[in-house]
Amino acid sequence: MKQETLTELNSERAARRPVIVVTDIAGGAQRLVKAADFAADPLHAELDKHLRMNKSAMIEVDGKKFFLTVHAPVARLLITGAVHISQALAPLATSLDYDVTVVDPRTAFASPERFPNIPLIAEWPDTALPPLNVDRYTAFVALTHDPKIDDPALLHALSRECFYIGALGSRKTHAKRLERLKAQGAKEADLARIHAPIGLNIGAISPAEIAVAIMAEITAELRLPKVQAVKENAA
Amino acid sequence: MLNRDDDILKTAEAWKKAGHGVALATVMETWGSAPRPTGSHLVINDEGTFQGSVSGGCVEGAVVTEALDVISSGEPKMLEFGVADETAWNVGLSCGGTIRVFVEKVG
């Protein structure tokens, strides 16, 4: 690998931008494909698939072998609400290799005793979220049931194009939430991206089971092809 | 957090900037039970210092030796390690898998 390639690779990784190193096995030639160049790349379909699965692999195209070294940013999970479900969700997400942060201005909730080894920010979302550089490799979940905390955080997550956005609450609660967010200027198309009621429907009852349902939905969003999104764009 | 290679590539860059000869080893193919997934890196410098892992400890010694060769020759190598009876405990994968490791010079 050329030293310039390595330097460029490290700077893309530091900026949390996905990047793939393509090595031609026959000749050893190497190139770096940055996120912005994926769409125009001749190996586009393969790059997309392997990035989504975050899996480096040997591929064969037209009889030529290439090795793809996939560098996807570490996925993050941002939770508002240091609540009971979060106590189950945070360690679960950590075990799945997510970088987890919990935000809740209510210090009685956001206490280290309740969240051992989980980064906690006992601030309002307006203060807590902007420095976190929320990005498209971040999943966001709103779990407080309190619009004063969840709503501004949801608007922030929408503006940063989180790959997953979910909010706790029944259909009725969510309908009211959508009205409030719309009144604050949120677009219909953005609001449609919010998963609510949150989580896959697996009949979850306990906080721990709800955490599993949420994590399952986040995993699906991260790994499955965006067929629907592609169709919508084409239409 | 076994699948986080962040520091390894930063180390490779830092060694290179400090004037070291550096080689990068990458797991390119695995068959059967392999301890580290494809794409895992090990970096080695010309003093034989290494960071990262391509096999969880089984074949690192051999990879480092080959890497020193690659650093001096500049020619990349594709190495293959599998289980081979008594050598399995020596240089090989005791878990019974086979891996192919690409070793290339940085620079």
XYZ file of C-alpha atoms in Angstrom:
342
model
C 0.000 0.000 0.000
C 1.275 3.445 -0.887
C 1.922 5.720 2.062
C -0.409 8.374 0.564
C -3.188 5.775 0.340
C -2.699 4.845 3.988
C -2.765 8.503 5.068
C -5.903 9.158 3.036
C -7.518 6.004 4.402
C -6.833 7.051 7.979
C -8.178 10.545 7.433
C -11.423 9.203 5.915
C -11.784 6.824 8.849
C -11.151 9.596 11.343
C -13.872 11.668 9.673
C -16.296 8.713 10.003
C -16.708 8.433 6.240
C -16.969 4.924 4.763
C -14.129 3.913 2.472
C -13.127 0.746 0.612
C -9.665 -0.298 -0.540
C -9.822 -2.278 -3.789
C -6.804 -4.505 -4.419
C -6.362 -6.138 -7.825
C -5.036 -9.567 -6.887
C -3.341 -10.238 -10.228
C -1.219 -7.098 -10.435
C -1.398 -5.833 -6.858
C -2.702 -2.452 -8.012
C -4.661 -0.675 -5.319
C -7.155 2.143 -5.189
C -9.176 3.842 -2.512
C -12.877 4.407 -3.144
C -14.336 7.158 -1.008
C -18.000 7.462 -0.079
C -18.548 10.269 -2.586
C -17.202 8.101 -5.435
C -19.137 4.893 -4.754
C -22.016 5.616 -7.116
C -19.755 6.228 -10.120
C -17.466 3.260 -9.467
C -17.527 0.331 -11.925
C -17.774 -2.045 -8.932
C -20.621 -0.017 -7.452
C -23.006 -2.931 -6.759
C -20.324 -5.008 -5.037
C -19.016 -2.052 -3.022
C -22.507 -1.189 -1.854
C -23.299 -4.742 -0.798
C -20.070 -5.267 1.118
C -20.222 -1.870 2.795
C -23.736 -2.581 3.998
C -22.635 -5.889 5.504
C -19.391 -4.278 6.710
C -17.565 -7.286 5.337
C -14.210 -7.343 3.596
C -14.097 -10.007 0.907
C -12.536 -11.436 -2.220
C -14.731 -10.863 -5.240
C -14.501 -11.928 -8.871
C -15.699 -9.670 -11.668
C -15.272 -10.641 -15.348
C -12.682 -13.226 -14.381
C -10.608 -10.745 -12.368
C -10.145 -11.127 -8.626
C -10.301 -8.145 -6.326
C -10.051 -7.901 -2.572
C -12.292 -5.303 -0.954
C -11.130 -4.038 2.416
C -14.227 -2.424 3.847
C -13.902 0.360 6.393
C -17.347 1.300 7.655
C -17.505 3.793 10.510
C -18.375 2.250 13.865
C -22.144 2.568 14.210
C -23.384 4.691 17.078
C -26.551 4.577 19.094
C -27.810 7.778 20.630
C -30.595 7.438 23.182
C -32.619 10.215 24.761
C -34.123 9.039 27.999
C -32.193 7.328 30.773
C -35.221 5.135 31.345
C -35.805 1.476 32.114
C -35.722 0.370 28.456
C -32.452 2.267 27.977
C -30.914 0.346 30.861
C -31.475 -2.837 28.845
C -30.842 -1.280 25.423
C -27.499 0.417 26.156
C -25.576 -2.733 27.190
C -27.264 -4.749 24.410
C -26.133 -2.225 21.771
C -22.660 -2.117 23.302
C -22.397 -5.890 22.954
C -23.252 -5.446 19.265
C -20.271 -3.073 18.919
C -22.226 0.187 18.856
C -20.810 3.265 20.539
C -23.667 4.200 22.859
C -24.493 7.587 24.386
C -27.443 8.325 26.652
C -28.797 11.862 26.973
C -31.249 12.905 29.696
C -31.329 16.237 31.518
C -32.966 14.582 34.518
C -29.980 13.757 36.701
C -31.992 11.345 38.833
C -32.416 9.211 35.720
C -29.008 9.791 34.124
C -26.949 8.395 36.959
C -23.816 6.274 36.525
C -25.243 3.731 38.991
C -28.103 3.056 36.595
C -25.811 3.014 33.535
C -22.465 1.458 34.441
C -19.817 1.989 31.718
C -22.198 3.888 29.412
C -21.369 7.499 28.465
C -24.114 9.686 29.948
C -24.869 13.339 29.267
C -27.176 14.956 31.830
C -28.065 17.935 29.614
C -30.971 19.054 27.451
C -30.695 17.845 23.836
C -30.112 21.422 22.602
C -26.876 21.475 24.569
C -25.932 17.810 24.453
C -26.456 16.875 20.800
C -24.631 19.420 18.593
C -21.125 18.526 19.856
C -21.765 14.798 19.284
C -21.532 15.147 15.475
C -24.526 12.926 14.893
C -24.221 11.441 11.396
C -25.708 8.880 8.992
C -23.911 6.077 10.854
C -25.839 6.952 13.984
C -29.080 5.331 15.109
C -31.260 7.556 17.265
C -33.991 6.488 19.640
C -36.292 8.752 21.661
C -37.455 6.962 24.782
C -38.405 9.572 27.383
C -42.135 9.895 26.618
C -41.521 13.580 27.337
C -41.925 15.855 24.277
C -39.739 18.544 25.874
C -36.788 16.155 25.649
C -37.653 13.859 22.720
C -38.978 16.396 20.185
C -35.909 18.629 19.842
C -33.717 15.530 19.742
C -35.858 13.997 16.974
C -35.570 17.183 14.907
C -31.813 17.118 15.342
C -31.618 13.433 14.339
C -33.715 14.118 11.218
C -31.473 16.986 10.192
C -28.373 14.780 10.518
C -29.821 11.910 8.443
C -29.439 9.197 11.063
C -29.765 5.767 9.425
C -32.412 4.854 11.969
C -34.776 7.044 13.954
C -37.268 5.542 16.358
C -39.591 6.932 18.982
C -41.434 5.272 21.825
C -45.189 5.628 22.060
C -48.476 4.291 20.747
C -49.879 5.228 17.345
C -52.003 7.858 19.050
C -49.035 9.362 20.900
C -47.052 9.304 17.676
C -49.824 11.058 15.705
C -49.720 13.885 18.237
C -45.957 13.964 18.048
C -46.076 14.290 14.261
C -48.447 17.256 14.605
C -46.058 18.978 17.019
C -43.007 18.344 14.838
C -44.841 19.544 11.744
C -45.766 22.723 13.582
C -42.052 23.206 14.166
C -41.338 22.994 10.453
C -40.486 19.303 9.935
C -41.205 17.975 6.433
C -43.642 15.095 5.807
C -40.990 13.026 4.043
C -38.649 13.358 7.020
C -41.336 12.541 9.531
C -42.174 9.369 7.594
C -38.695 8.119 8.451
C -39.488 7.896 12.153
C -40.162 4.333 13.290
C -43.064 4.498 15.722
C -44.274 2.522 17.538
C -40.601 1.671 17.941
C -39.081 -1.763 17.298
C -39.990 -4.879 15.343
C -43.282 -6.413 16.330
C -42.111 -9.455 18.295
C -44.687 -9.216 21.049
C -42.189 -7.625 23.418
C -43.484 -6.869 26.918
C -40.596 -6.300 29.318
C -38.058 -3.480 28.908
C -35.418 -6.051 27.958
C -37.662 -7.543 25.259
C -38.487 -4.082 23.934
C -34.745 -3.417 23.778
C -34.360 -6.568 21.646
C -37.185 -5.415 19.350
C -35.515 -2.000 18.924
C -32.073 -3.472 18.290
C -33.547 -5.932 15.764
C -35.159 -3.073 13.862
C -31.945 -1.046 13.926
C -29.986 -4.065 12.638
C -32.424 -4.550 9.769
C -32.134 -0.876 8.851
C -28.335 -1.073 8.914
C -27.928 -4.328 6.987
C -30.826 -4.833 4.588
C -30.759 -3.280 1.129
C -32.668 -0.028 0.813
C -35.010 -1.444 -1.840
C -37.865 0.805 -0.823
C -35.687 3.893 -0.819
C -34.355 3.085 -4.279
C -37.884 2.633 -5.612
C -39.022 5.895 -4.108
C -36.105 7.766 -5.641
C -36.808 6.264 -9.042
C -40.466 7.229 -8.947
C -14.321 -4.810 20.384
C -12.223 -7.294 18.423
C -13.268 -6.000 15.049
C -12.011 -2.470 15.543
C -8.814 -1.931 13.672
C -8.602 1.851 14.095
C -5.401 2.043 16.026
C -3.601 -0.498 13.879
C -3.684 1.561 10.681
C -2.864 4.728 12.611
C 0.135 2.911 14.074
C 1.230 1.894 10.563
C 1.076 5.527 9.455
C 2.951 6.737 12.529
C 5.720 4.161 12.088
C 6.086 5.102 8.427
C 6.303 8.794 9.298
C 8.926 7.988 11.918
C 11.058 6.502 9.135
C 10.428 2.802 9.723
C 9.973 0.168 7.058
C 6.404 -1.037 7.482
C 4.396 -3.979 6.192
C 0.645 -4.480 6.280
C -0.799 -7.991 6.531
C -4.461 -8.537 5.642
C -6.624 -11.644 6.013
C -7.998 -12.048 2.486
C -9.657 -15.432 2.548
C -10.776 -17.844 5.229
C -12.120 -21.384 5.069
C -13.694 -23.353 7.851
C -13.174 -22.143 11.371
C -11.023 -19.035 11.233
C -10.394 -16.870 14.284
C -10.258 -13.470 12.582
C -12.541 -12.289 9.781
C -11.417 -11.255 6.296
C -10.075 -7.710 6.294
C -8.352 -8.081 9.682
C -5.002 -6.351 9.759
C -1.624 -6.876 11.352
C 1.075 -4.244 10.920
C 4.747 -4.939 11.336
C 7.766 -2.645 11.346
C 11.388 -3.288 10.479
C 12.238 -3.935 14.139
C 9.764 -6.815 14.229
C 7.315 -4.878 16.393
C 3.741 -5.647 15.466
C 0.213 -4.632 16.288
C -3.123 -6.191 15.430
C -3.971 -9.757 14.652
C -4.675 -12.009 11.703
C -5.301 -15.224 13.618
C -5.665 -14.497 17.281
C -2.090 -15.526 17.952
C -1.598 -18.769 16.001
C 0.442 -17.640 13.014
C 1.551 -14.119 13.913
C 5.167 -15.238 14.457
C 5.408 -16.604 10.929
C 3.656 -13.587 9.420
C 6.116 -11.251 11.140
C 9.076 -13.198 9.745
C 7.630 -13.070 6.223
C 6.773 -9.394 6.666
C 10.410 -8.512 7.437
C 11.250 -10.172 4.134
C 8.588 -8.132 2.337
C 9.888 -4.918 3.913
C 13.392 -5.545 2.612
C 12.421 -6.870 -0.836
C 9.375 -4.673 -1.461
C 7.653 -7.670 -3.086
C 4.204 -8.532 -1.717
C 3.427 -12.128 -0.684
C 0.311 -14.224 -0.318
C 0.689 -16.619 2.622
C -1.524 -19.570 3.404
C -1.895 -21.207 6.785
C -3.884 -24.299 7.568
C -3.897 -27.174 9.940
C -1.136 -29.741 9.388
C -1.157 -32.389 12.112
C 1.726 -31.874 14.506
C 2.629 -28.517 13.032
C -0.851 -27.330 13.962
C 0.490 -26.433 17.357
C 3.518 -24.819 15.839
C 2.598 -22.672 12.877
C -0.971 -23.335 11.982
C -4.470 -22.909 13.198
C -5.364 -25.227 16.023
C -9.031 -24.520 15.325
C -8.789 -26.382 12.012
C -9.378 -23.546 9.564
C -7.339 -22.202 6.685
C -6.532 -18.565 6.077
C -4.819 -16.665 3.287
C -2.898 -13.583 4.353
C -1.639 -10.892 1.979
C 1.510 -9.118 3.123
C 2.502 -5.861 1.413
C 4.990 -3.112 2.041
C 3.758 0.369 2.929
C 5.460 3.077 0.903
